[in-house]
């Protein structure tokens, strides 16, 4: 199979990838069609996680660790990694979230805030899929305001830390081997990160039931009770929330790409349906108002691809700041919400049936819209950059 840009990549942006990057995209598309698309609706319905083999398959494809020199398989760009997120979410947003957590939030925390020794010790084990990770920041009483409101406490005790507190919404939290736990140092009141094997006594996780978006992702409520973590497992470069924010800045831009992929998944199903469904004696795609829904959707997708391409180029050029990735996430997730709704509308009643390919994208959009910074939080980050005034409180 050779590389072709997606038909929904109207201006052909993906053509700019290198040959090596395109080869990986071809392999990824083939894998997703064979192993993920056929099982995704069923797993989503049952709210079950993928077979663990999927984690090692994704590792073998080379999806974990491409940004970091310890685990990188070939030189690659942030734009390429964005396209990987898009291609994943185009088929299934849960698999995109899985890669985003392992590769971005978990490995990213260790790469950004770990010592060189910690990078060498841990990154290859996540890259190979031997370890499945989770990222524990959000708490029951602290979501958007984690920088100020984080209540999980880490108390230094000789060569150890004693951690007490609770986390909510943690993706993979009940099935991970290792969770990155963010806690407030009781001495200096600063937020610090810890690499916590989930077998540690005092770590207890319970799956959140009845979630109606990203149902394949297993989100958990976690509690830590007198959990002892060695100082060697504290991320050695993590001194304040500044390092946590640096991780989120990286991953936020990739969530912006995944939002475009989720829109494309719904759009492609809508184009197909428009060519097949006959009303008033002709396929509905011949009706002007249906064409308008498709043209508006393609406009959202195309403008979003342009924006995420530039924000990832800025990362490669060392120019990307918090407000840049915040604007990308705010913009593409808002456009995604419009697009999946238009595509759902286009299918009429069948729009709400999983089998027709839009409903999963429609429901999953709601989770992508809120995680890694809600629209309001990202708007306030951009507003602060515009005016110089923080309006969070
Ligand atoms: C499916 C899913 C997966 C997730 N995975 C993870 C994970 O792996 N790890 C992790 O740590 N977290 C995870 N999260 C948590 C996610 O990051 C939070 O849900 C998100 O940050 C919002 O926090 P909250 O849900 O507590 O909402 P809240 O912070 O309670 O916000 C509620 C509403 O109030 C608005 N709001 C809050 N403050 C202001 C303000 N100052 N001005 C205007 N509006 C405001 C918000 O924008 C939002 O609309 C996940 C969430 C979901 C839904």
CSV table of C-alpha atoms and ligand atoms in Angstrom, one decimal:
chain,number,residue,atom,x,y,z
A,1,UNK,CA,0.0,0.0,0.0
A,2,UNK,CA,1.4,3.4,-0.8
A,3,UNK,CA,0.7,6.8,0.9
A,4,UNK,CA,-2.3,8.8,-0.2
A,5,UNK,CA,-3.5,11.9,1.6
A,6,UNK,CA,-7.0,11.6,3.2
A,7,UNK,CA,-9.8,12.9,0.9
A,8,UNK,CA,-10.9,14.9,3.9
A,9,UNK,CA,-7.4,16.6,4.0
A,10,UNK,CA,-8.7,19.0,1.3
A,11,UNK,CA,-5.5,21.0,0.9
A,12,UNK,CA,-3.2,18.0,1.1
A,13,UNK,CA,-1.3,19.1,4.2
A,14,UNK,CA,-0.3,15.5,5.0
A,15,UNK,CA,1.8,15.3,1.8
A,16,UNK,CA,4.4,17.5,3.5
A,17,UNK,CA,5.5,14.5,5.8
A,18,UNK,CA,8.8,12.8,5.1
A,19,UNK,CA,8.8,9.4,3.3
A,20,UNK,CA,9.7,7.7,6.6
A,21,UNK,CA,6.8,9.4,8.4
A,22,UNK,CA,4.4,8.5,5.5
A,23,UNK,CA,5.5,4.9,5.7
A,24,UNK,CA,4.5,4.8,9.4
A,25,UNK,CA,1.2,6.5,8.6
A,26,UNK,CA,0.4,3.8,6.0
A,27,UNK,CA,1.2,1.0,8.5
A,28,UNK,CA,-0.9,2.7,11.1
A,29,UNK,CA,-3.9,3.1,8.8
A,30,UNK,CA,-3.6,-0.6,7.9
A,31,UNK,CA,-3.4,-1.6,11.6
A,32,UNK,CA,-6.4,0.6,12.6
A,33,UNK,CA,-8.6,-0.9,9.8
A,34,UNK,CA,-7.7,-4.5,10.7
A,35,UNK,CA,-7.5,-4.4,14.4
A,36,UNK,CA,-9.3,-1.4,15.9
A,37,UNK,CA,-12.3,-0.5,13.6
A,38,UNK,CA,-13.8,-4.0,13.6
A,39,UNK,CA,-13.9,-4.1,17.5
A,40,UNK,CA,-14.4,-0.5,18.5
A,41,UNK,CA,-18.2,-0.3,18.5
A,42,UNK,CA,-18.5,-3.5,20.5
A,43,UNK,CA,-16.0,-2.5,23.1
A,44,UNK,CA,-17.5,1.0,23.3
A,45,UNK,CA,-20.9,-0.5,23.9
A,46,UNK,CA,-19.6,-2.8,26.6
A,47,UNK,CA,-17.3,-0.1,28.0
A,48,UNK,CA,-14.4,-2.6,27.9
A,49,UNK,CA,-10.8,-1.8,27.3
A,50,UNK,CA,-8.8,-3.1,24.3
A,51,UNK,CA,-7.1,-6.4,24.6
A,52,UNK,CA,-3.7,-5.7,26.2
A,53,UNK,CA,-2.0,-6.9,23.0
A,54,UNK,CA,-3.2,-3.6,21.4
A,55,UNK,CA,-0.8,-1.8,23.7
A,56,UNK,CA,2.2,-3.9,22.5
A,57,UNK,CA,1.0,-3.6,18.9
A,58,UNK,CA,0.9,0.2,19.2
A,59,UNK,CA,4.4,0.0,20.8
A,60,UNK,CA,5.7,-2.2,17.9
A,61,UNK,CA,4.3,0.3,15.4
A,62,UNK,CA,6.5,2.9,17.2
A,63,UNK,CA,3.8,5.1,18.6
A,64,UNK,CA,5.2,5.4,22.1
A,65,UNK,CA,8.4,7.5,22.5
A,66,UNK,CA,8.8,9.2,19.2
A,67,UNK,CA,9.5,12.6,20.7
A,68,UNK,CA,12.2,11.5,23.1
A,69,UNK,CA,15.8,10.7,22.2
A,70,UNK,CA,16.0,7.6,24.4
A,71,UNK,CA,13.1,5.9,22.6
A,72,UNK,CA,12.9,7.6,19.2
A,73,UNK,CA,13.0,5.2,16.2
A,74,UNK,CA,13.7,7.9,13.6
A,75,UNK,CA,14.0,11.6,13.5
A,76,UNK,CA,10.4,13.0,13.3
A,77,UNK,CA,8.5,16.2,13.6
A,78,UNK,CA,5.7,17.4,16.0
A,79,UNK,CA,3.5,17.8,12.8
A,80,UNK,CA,4.0,14.1,12.1
A,81,UNK,CA,3.1,13.2,15.7
A,82,UNK,CA,0.0,15.4,15.3
A,83,UNK,CA,-1.0,13.4,12.2
A,84,UNK,CA,-0.6,10.2,14.2
A,85,UNK,CA,-3.1,11.6,16.8
A,86,UNK,CA,-5.5,12.6,14.0
A,87,UNK,CA,-5.3,9.3,12.2
A,88,UNK,CA,-5.9,7.4,15.4
A,89,UNK,CA,-9.0,9.5,16.4
A,90,UNK,CA,-10.3,9.3,12.8
A,91,UNK,CA,-10.9,5.6,13.5
A,92,UNK,CA,-11.5,5.7,17.3
A,93,UNK,CA,-10.9,8.5,19.8
A,94,UNK,CA,-10.4,6.0,22.6
A,95,UNK,CA,-7.3,4.5,21.0
A,96,UNK,CA,-6.1,8.1,20.3
A,97,UNK,CA,-6.6,8.9,24.0
A,98,UNK,CA,-4.7,5.7,25.0
A,99,UNK,CA,-1.7,6.8,22.9
A,100,UNK,CA,-2.0,10.4,24.1
A,101,UNK,CA,-1.8,9.3,27.7
A,102,UNK,CA,1.0,6.8,27.4
A,103,UNK,CA,3.2,8.7,24.9
A,104,UNK,CA,2.3,12.3,26.0
A,105,UNK,CA,1.2,12.6,29.5
A,106,UNK,CA,3.1,9.7,31.1
A,107,UNK,CA,6.3,9.5,29.1
A,108,UNK,CA,6.1,13.3,28.7
A,109,UNK,CA,6.1,13.8,32.5
A,110,UNK,CA,9.2,11.7,32.8
A,111,UNK,CA,10.9,13.3,29.8
A,112,UNK,CA,10.1,16.9,30.9
A,113,UNK,CA,10.5,16.5,34.7
A,114,UNK,CA,12.6,13.4,35.2
A,115,UNK,CA,16.4,13.2,35.7
A,116,UNK,CA,18.5,11.6,32.9
A,117,UNK,CA,18.7,8.5,35.0
A,118,UNK,CA,14.9,8.3,35.4
A,119,UNK,CA,14.5,8.9,31.6
A,120,UNK,CA,16.8,6.0,30.9
A,121,UNK,CA,15.2,3.8,33.5
A,122,UNK,CA,11.5,4.3,32.6
A,123,UNK,CA,11.0,5.6,29.1
A,124,UNK,CA,12.1,2.4,27.2
A,125,UNK,CA,9.7,0.3,29.4
A,126,UNK,CA,6.7,2.5,28.4
A,127,UNK,CA,7.9,2.7,24.8
A,128,UNK,CA,8.0,-1.1,24.4
A,129,UNK,CA,4.5,-1.5,25.9
A,130,UNK,CA,5.9,-3.5,28.9
A,131,UNK,CA,4.3,-0.9,31.2
A,132,UNK,CA,1.0,0.8,30.8
A,133,UNK,CA,0.8,4.3,32.3
A,134,UNK,CA,-1.7,6.7,33.8
A,135,UNK,CA,-1.4,10.4,34.6
A,136,UNK,CA,-3.0,11.5,37.9
A,137,UNK,CA,-3.6,15.2,38.2
A,138,UNK,CA,-7.3,15.9,38.5
A,139,UNK,CA,-9.0,15.5,41.9
A,140,UNK,CA,-12.6,15.1,43.1
A,141,UNK,CA,-12.5,18.7,44.4
A,142,UNK,CA,-10.1,20.2,41.9
A,143,UNK,CA,-10.4,20.0,38.1
A,144,UNK,CA,-9.8,23.3,36.2
A,145,UNK,CA,-8.0,24.9,39.2
A,146,UNK,CA,-5.4,22.1,39.9
A,147,UNK,CA,-2.6,24.7,39.9
A,148,UNK,CA,-4.0,26.3,43.1
A,149,UNK,CA,-6.5,23.7,44.3
A,150,UNK,CA,-4.6,20.4,44.3
A,151,UNK,CA,-5.1,18.8,47.7
A,152,UNK,CA,-3.2,15.5,47.5
A,153,UNK,CA,-0.3,15.9,50.0
A,154,UNK,CA,3.2,14.4,49.9
A,155,UNK,CA,5.1,14.6,53.2
A,156,UNK,CA,8.9,13.9,53.2
A,157,UNK,CA,10.0,11.2,55.6
A,158,UNK,CA,13.7,10.5,55.3
A,159,UNK,CA,14.3,8.8,52.0
A,160,UNK,CA,10.6,8.4,51.4
A,161,UNK,CA,7.5,10.4,50.8
A,162,UNK,CA,4.1,9.6,52.4
A,163,UNK,CA,1.3,10.5,50.0
A,164,UNK,CA,-2.4,10.9,51.0
A,165,UNK,CA,-5.3,12.1,48.9
A,166,UNK,CA,-7.6,11.3,46.0
A,167,UNK,CA,-7.7,11.6,42.2
A,168,UNK,CA,-10.7,11.5,39.8
A,169,UNK,CA,-11.1,10.8,36.1
A,170,UNK,CA,-7.7,9.2,35.7
A,171,UNK,CA,-7.5,7.4,32.4
A,172,UNK,CA,-6.1,3.8,32.7
A,173,UNK,CA,-6.0,4.5,36.5
A,174,UNK,CA,-7.6,1.1,37.4
A,175,UNK,CA,-5.5,-0.9,34.9
A,176,UNK,CA,-2.1,0.9,34.7
A,177,UNK,CA,1.1,-0.6,36.0
A,178,UNK,CA,2.5,2.8,36.9
A,179,UNK,CA,0.7,6.1,37.6
A,180,UNK,CA,2.3,9.5,37.6
A,181,UNK,CA,0.9,11.2,40.7
A,182,UNK,CA,1.0,14.9,41.2
A,183,UNK,CA,0.9,16.0,44.9
A,184,UNK,CA,1.6,19.1,46.9
A,185,UNK,CA,4.7,19.0,49.0
A,186,UNK,CA,3.7,19.7,52.6
A,187,UNK,CA,6.9,21.6,53.3
A,188,UNK,CA,7.1,24.1,50.4
A,189,UNK,CA,3.4,23.9,49.2
A,190,UNK,CA,4.6,23.3,45.6
A,191,UNK,CA,3.2,20.6,43.3
A,192,UNK,CA,5.6,17.7,42.5
A,193,UNK,CA,5.3,14.6,40.4
A,194,UNK,CA,5.9,11.0,41.5
A,195,UNK,CA,6.4,7.7,39.6
A,196,UNK,CA,4.1,5.3,41.4
A,197,UNK,CA,3.9,1.6,40.7
A,198,UNK,CA,0.2,0.8,41.2
A,199,UNK,CA,1.1,-2.3,43.3
A,200,UNK,CA,2.3,0.2,46.0
A,201,UNK,CA,0.4,-0.4,49.3
A,202,UNK,CA,-2.1,2.4,49.8
A,203,UNK,CA,-2.9,2.8,46.1
A,204,UNK,CA,-6.6,2.0,45.4
A,205,UNK,CA,-8.4,2.6,42.2
A,206,UNK,CA,-12.1,2.1,41.2
A,207,UNK,CA,-13.4,2.4,37.7
A,208,UNK,CA,-15.9,5.2,37.0
A,209,UNK,CA,-19.1,3.6,35.8
A,210,UNK,CA,-21.8,4.8,33.4
A,211,UNK,CA,-19.5,7.2,31.4
A,212,UNK,CA,-21.2,7.9,28.0
A,213,UNK,CA,-18.2,9.1,26.1
A,214,UNK,CA,-14.8,7.5,25.3
A,215,UNK,CA,-16.3,4.4,26.8
A,216,UNK,CA,-13.3,2.2,25.9
A,217,UNK,CA,-11.0,4.4,28.1
A,218,UNK,CA,-11.1,3.2,31.7
A,219,UNK,CA,-11.3,6.2,33.9
A,220,UNK,CA,-10.9,5.8,37.6
A,221,UNK,CA,-11.3,7.3,41.0
A,222,UNK,CA,-8.1,6.7,43.0
A,223,UNK,CA,-7.2,7.1,46.6
A,224,UNK,CA,-3.8,7.2,48.3
A,225,UNK,CA,-3.7,6.2,52.0
A,226,UNK,CA,-0.3,6.6,53.7
A,227,UNK,CA,1.3,5.5,50.4
A,228,UNK,CA,5.1,5.3,50.7
A,229,UNK,CA,7.0,6.4,47.6
A,230,UNK,CA,10.8,6.5,47.6
A,231,UNK,CA,12.5,9.9,46.9
A,232,UNK,CA,14.2,8.1,43.9
A,233,UNK,CA,10.7,8.0,42.3
A,234,UNK,CA,10.0,11.7,42.7
A,235,UNK,CA,10.4,13.3,39.3
A,236,UNK,CA,13.8,15.0,40.0
A,237,UNK,CA,13.2,18.1,37.9
A,238,UNK,CA,9.7,18.6,39.2
A,239,UNK,CA,9.8,21.7,41.5
A,240,UNK,CA,6.5,23.4,41.0
A,241,UNK,CA,3.3,23.3,38.9
A,242,UNK,CA,5.5,24.9,36.1
A,243,UNK,CA,6.7,21.5,35.1
A,244,UNK,CA,3.2,20.0,35.1
A,245,UNK,CA,2.1,22.9,32.9
A,246,UNK,CA,5.0,22.2,30.5
A,247,UNK,CA,3.7,18.6,30.1
A,248,UNK,CA,0.2,19.8,29.5
A,249,UNK,CA,1.4,22.3,26.9
A,250,UNK,CA,2.8,19.5,24.8
A,251,UNK,CA,-0.1,17.2,25.0
A,252,UNK,CA,-2.8,19.9,24.6
A,253,UNK,CA,-1.6,20.5,21.0
A,254,UNK,CA,-1.9,16.8,20.3
A,255,UNK,CA,-5.5,16.8,21.7
A,256,UNK,CA,-6.2,19.6,19.3
A,257,UNK,CA,-5.1,17.3,16.4
A,258,UNK,CA,-7.1,14.4,17.8
A,259,UNK,CA,-10.2,16.6,17.8
A,260,UNK,CA,-9.7,17.1,14.0
A,261,UNK,CA,-9.4,13.4,13.6
A,262,UNK,CA,-12.6,12.8,15.5
A,263,UNK,CA,-14.4,15.3,13.2
A,264,UNK,CA,-13.0,13.6,10.1
A,265,UNK,CA,-14.3,10.2,11.3
A,266,UNK,CA,-17.8,11.6,11.5
A,267,UNK,CA,-17.4,13.6,8.3
A,268,UNK,CA,-16.3,10.6,6.2
A,269,UNK,CA,-19.2,8.5,7.4
A,270,UNK,CA,-21.6,11.4,6.5
A,271,UNK,CA,-20.1,11.7,3.0
A,272,UNK,CA,-20.7,8.0,2.5
A,273,UNK,CA,-24.2,8.1,3.7
A,274,UNK,CA,-25.0,11.2,1.6
A,275,UNK,CA,-24.1,9.1,-1.5
A,276,UNK,CA,-26.2,6.1,-0.5
A,277,UNK,CA,-29.4,7.3,1.3
A,278,UNK,CA,-32.2,8.1,-1.2
A,279,UNK,CA,-35.0,10.5,-0.4
A,280,UNK,CA,-37.2,12.3,-2.9
A,281,UNK,CA,-35.9,10.0,-5.6
A,282,UNK,CA,-32.2,10.8,-5.4
A,283,UNK,CA,-29.3,10.3,-3.0
A,284,UNK,CA,-29.6,13.0,-0.3
A,285,UNK,CA,-26.1,14.3,-1.3
A,286,UNK,CA,-27.8,15.8,-4.4
A,287,UNK,CA,-29.9,18.1,-2.1
A,288,UNK,CA,-28.4,21.6,-1.6
A,289,UNK,CA,-28.9,21.8,2.2
A,290,UNK,CA,-27.1,18.4,2.6
A,291,UNK,CA,-24.2,19.8,0.5
A,292,UNK,CA,-24.1,22.8,2.8
A,293,UNK,CA,-23.7,20.6,5.9
A,294,UNK,CA,-20.8,18.8,4.2
A,295,UNK,CA,-19.1,22.0,3.0
A,296,UNK,CA,-19.4,23.6,6.4
A,297,UNK,CA,-17.9,20.4,8.0
A,298,UNK,CA,-15.0,20.4,5.5
A,299,UNK,CA,-14.4,24.1,6.2
A,300,UNK,CA,-14.1,23.4,9.9
A,301,UNK,CA,-11.8,20.4,9.3
A,302,UNK,CA,-9.6,22.3,6.8
A,303,UNK,CA,-9.2,25.4,8.9
A,304,UNK,CA,-8.4,23.3,11.9
A,305,UNK,CA,-5.7,21.3,10.1
A,306,UNK,CA,-4.0,24.6,9.1
A,307,UNK,CA,-4.1,25.8,12.6
A,308,UNK,CA,-2.7,22.6,14.2
A,309,UNK,CA,0.0,22.3,11.6
A,310,UNK,CA,1.3,25.7,12.5
A,311,UNK,CA,1.1,25.2,16.2
A,312,UNK,CA,3.2,22.0,15.9
A,313,UNK,CA,5.7,23.7,13.6
A,314,UNK,CA,6.1,26.3,16.4
A,315,UNK,CA,6.9,23.5,18.8
A,316,UNK,CA,9.6,22.2,16.5
A,317,UNK,CA,10.9,25.7,16.2
A,318,UNK,CA,10.9,26.3,20.0
A,319,UNK,CA,8.3,29.1,19.6
A,320,UNK,CA,5.2,27.4,21.1
A,321,UNK,CA,3.9,29.0,24.3
A,322,UNK,CA,0.9,28.0,26.5
A,323,UNK,CA,-1.5,30.3,24.8
A,324,UNK,CA,-0.6,28.9,21.4
A,325,UNK,CA,-1.6,25.3,22.3
A,326,UNK,CA,-4.5,26.6,24.3
A,327,UNK,CA,-5.9,28.5,21.3
A,328,UNK,CA,-5.5,25.4,19.1
A,329,UNK,CA,-7.3,23.2,21.6
A,330,UNK,CA,-10.1,25.7,22.1
A,331,UNK,CA,-10.6,26.3,18.4
A,332,UNK,CA,-10.4,22.7,17.1
A,333,UNK,CA,-12.6,21.2,19.8
A,334,UNK,CA,-15.2,23.9,19.3
A,335,UNK,CA,-15.2,23.2,15.5
A,336,UNK,CA,-15.3,19.5,16.3
A,337,UNK,CA,-18.5,19.9,18.3
A,338,UNK,CA,-20.2,21.7,15.5
A,339,UNK,CA,-19.0,19.3,12.9
A,340,UNK,CA,-20.0,16.0,14.6
A,341,UNK,CA,-23.5,17.6,15.2
A,342,UNK,CA,-23.9,18.5,11.5
A,343,UNK,CA,-22.8,15.0,10.5
A,344,UNK,CA,-25.2,13.4,12.9
A,345,UNK,CA,-28.0,15.6,11.6
A,346,UNK,CA,-27.2,14.6,8.1
A,347,UNK,CA,-27.8,10.9,8.9
A,348,UNK,CA,-31.3,11.6,10.3
A,349,UNK,CA,-32.4,8.9,12.7
A,350,UNK,CA,-29.5,6.6,11.7
A,351,UNK,CA,-27.2,9.3,13.1
A,352,UNK,CA,-27.8,8.0,16.6
A,353,UNK,CA,-27.1,4.4,15.7
A,354,UNK,CA,-23.5,3.3,16.3
A,355,UNK,CA,-23.3,1.1,13.2
A,356,UNK,CA,-23.6,4.1,10.9
A,357,UNK,CA,-20.2,5.5,12.0
A,358,UNK,CA,-21.1,8.9,13.4
A,359,UNK,CA,-22.6,8.4,16.9
A,360,UNK,CA,-19.4,7.2,18.6
A,361,UNK,CA,-17.5,10.3,17.3
A,362,UNK,CA,-20.5,12.5,18.4
A,363,UNK,CA,-20.4,11.1,22.0
A,364,UNK,CA,-16.6,11.0,22.2
A,365,UNK,CA,-16.4,14.7,21.2
A,366,UNK,CA,-17.9,15.6,24.6
A,367,UNK,CA,-15.0,14.1,26.5
A,368,UNK,CA,-12.3,15.6,24.2
A,369,UNK,CA,-14.0,18.9,24.5
A,370,UNK,CA,-13.6,18.9,28.3
A,371,UNK,CA,-10.3,17.1,29.1
A,372,UNK,CA,-6.9,18.6,29.1
A,373,UNK,CA,-8.4,22.0,29.8
A,374,UNK,CA,-12.0,23.0,29.1
A,375,UNK,CA,-12.9,25.6,26.5
A,376,UNK,CA,-13.3,28.2,29.3
A,377,UNK,CA,-9.8,27.5,30.7
A,378,UNK,CA,-8.1,27.6,27.3
A,379,UNK,CA,-10.0,30.8,26.5
A,380,UNK,CA,-8.8,32.4,29.7
A,381,UNK,CA,-5.2,31.3,28.9
A,382,UNK,CA,-5.5,33.1,25.5
A,383,UNK,CA,-7.3,36.0,27.1
A,384,UNK,CA,-4.4,36.5,29.6
A,385,UNK,CA,-1.9,36.5,26.7
A,386,UNK,CA,-4.0,39.1,24.8
A,387,UNK,CA,-4.6,41.5,27.7
A,388,UNK,CA,-1.8,40.7,30.2
A,389,UNK,CA,-4.5,40.2,32.8
A,390,UNK,CA,-5.3,36.8,34.4
A,391,UNK,CA,-9.1,36.4,34.7
A,392,UNK,CA,-9.3,32.9,36.3
A,393,UNK,CA,-10.6,34.1,39.6
B,1,LIG,C1,-12.9,11.3,29.7
B,1,LIG,C2,-12.0,12.1,30.6
B,1,LIG,C3,-10.7,11.7,30.7
B,1,LIG,C4,-9.9,12.4,31.6
B,1,LIG,N1,-8.6,11.9,31.8
B,1,LIG,C5,-7.8,12.5,32.8
B,1,LIG,C6,-6.6,11.9,33.1
B,1,LIG,O1,-6.1,10.9,32.6
B,1,LIG,N2,-5.8,12.5,34.1
B,1,LIG,C7,-6.3,13.6,34.8
B,1,LIG,O2,-5.5,14.1,35.6
B,1,LIG,N3,-7.5,14.2,34.5
B,1,LIG,C8,-8.3,13.6,33.5
B,1,LIG,N4,-9.5,14.2,33.2
B,1,LIG,C9,-10.0,15.3,33.9
B,1,LIG,C10,-10.1,16.6,33.1
B,1,LIG,O3,-8.9,17.1,32.8
B,1,LIG,C11,-11.1,17.5,33.8
B,1,LIG,O4,-12.4,16.9,33.7
B,1,LIG,C12,-11.1,18.9,33.3
B,1,LIG,O5,-9.8,19.5,33.6
B,1,LIG,C13,-12.2,19.8,33.9
B,1,LIG,O6,-12.3,19.6,35.3
B,1,LIG,P1,-13.7,19.2,36.0
B,1,LIG,O7,-14.3,18.1,35.2
B,1,LIG,O8,-13.4,19.0,37.4
B,1,LIG,O9,-14.6,20.5,35.8
B,1,LIG,P2,-14.6,21.8,36.7
B,1,LIG,O10,-13.2,22.4,36.8
B,1,LIG,O11,-15.4,21.6,37.9
B,1,LIG,O12,-15.4,22.8,35.7
B,1,LIG,C14,-16.8,22.8,35.5
B,1,LIG,C15,-17.2,23.9,34.5
B,1,LIG,O13,-16.8,25.2,35.1
B,1,LIG,C16,-16.0,25.9,34.2
B,1,LIG,N5,-15.1,26.8,35.0
B,1,LIG,C17,-14.2,26.4,36.0
B,1,LIG,N6,-13.6,27.5,36.4
B,1,LIG,C18,-14.0,28.5,35.7
B,1,LIG,C19,-13.6,29.9,35.6
B,1,LIG,N7,-12.7,30.5,36.4
B,1,LIG,N8,-14.2,30.7,34.7
B,1,LIG,C20,-15.1,30.2,33.8
B,1,LIG,N9,-15.5,28.9,33.8
B,1,LIG,C21,-14.9,28.1,34.7
B,1,LIG,C22,-15.2,24.8,33.4
B,1,LIG,O14,-14.7,25.3,32.2
B,1,LIG,C23,-16.4,23.8,33.2
B,1,LIG,O15,-17.2,24.2,32.1
B,1,LIG,C24,-10.3,13.5,32.3
B,1,LIG,C25,-11.7,13.9,32.1
B,1,LIG,C26,-12.5,13.2,31.2
B,1,LIG,C27,-13.9,13.7,31.1
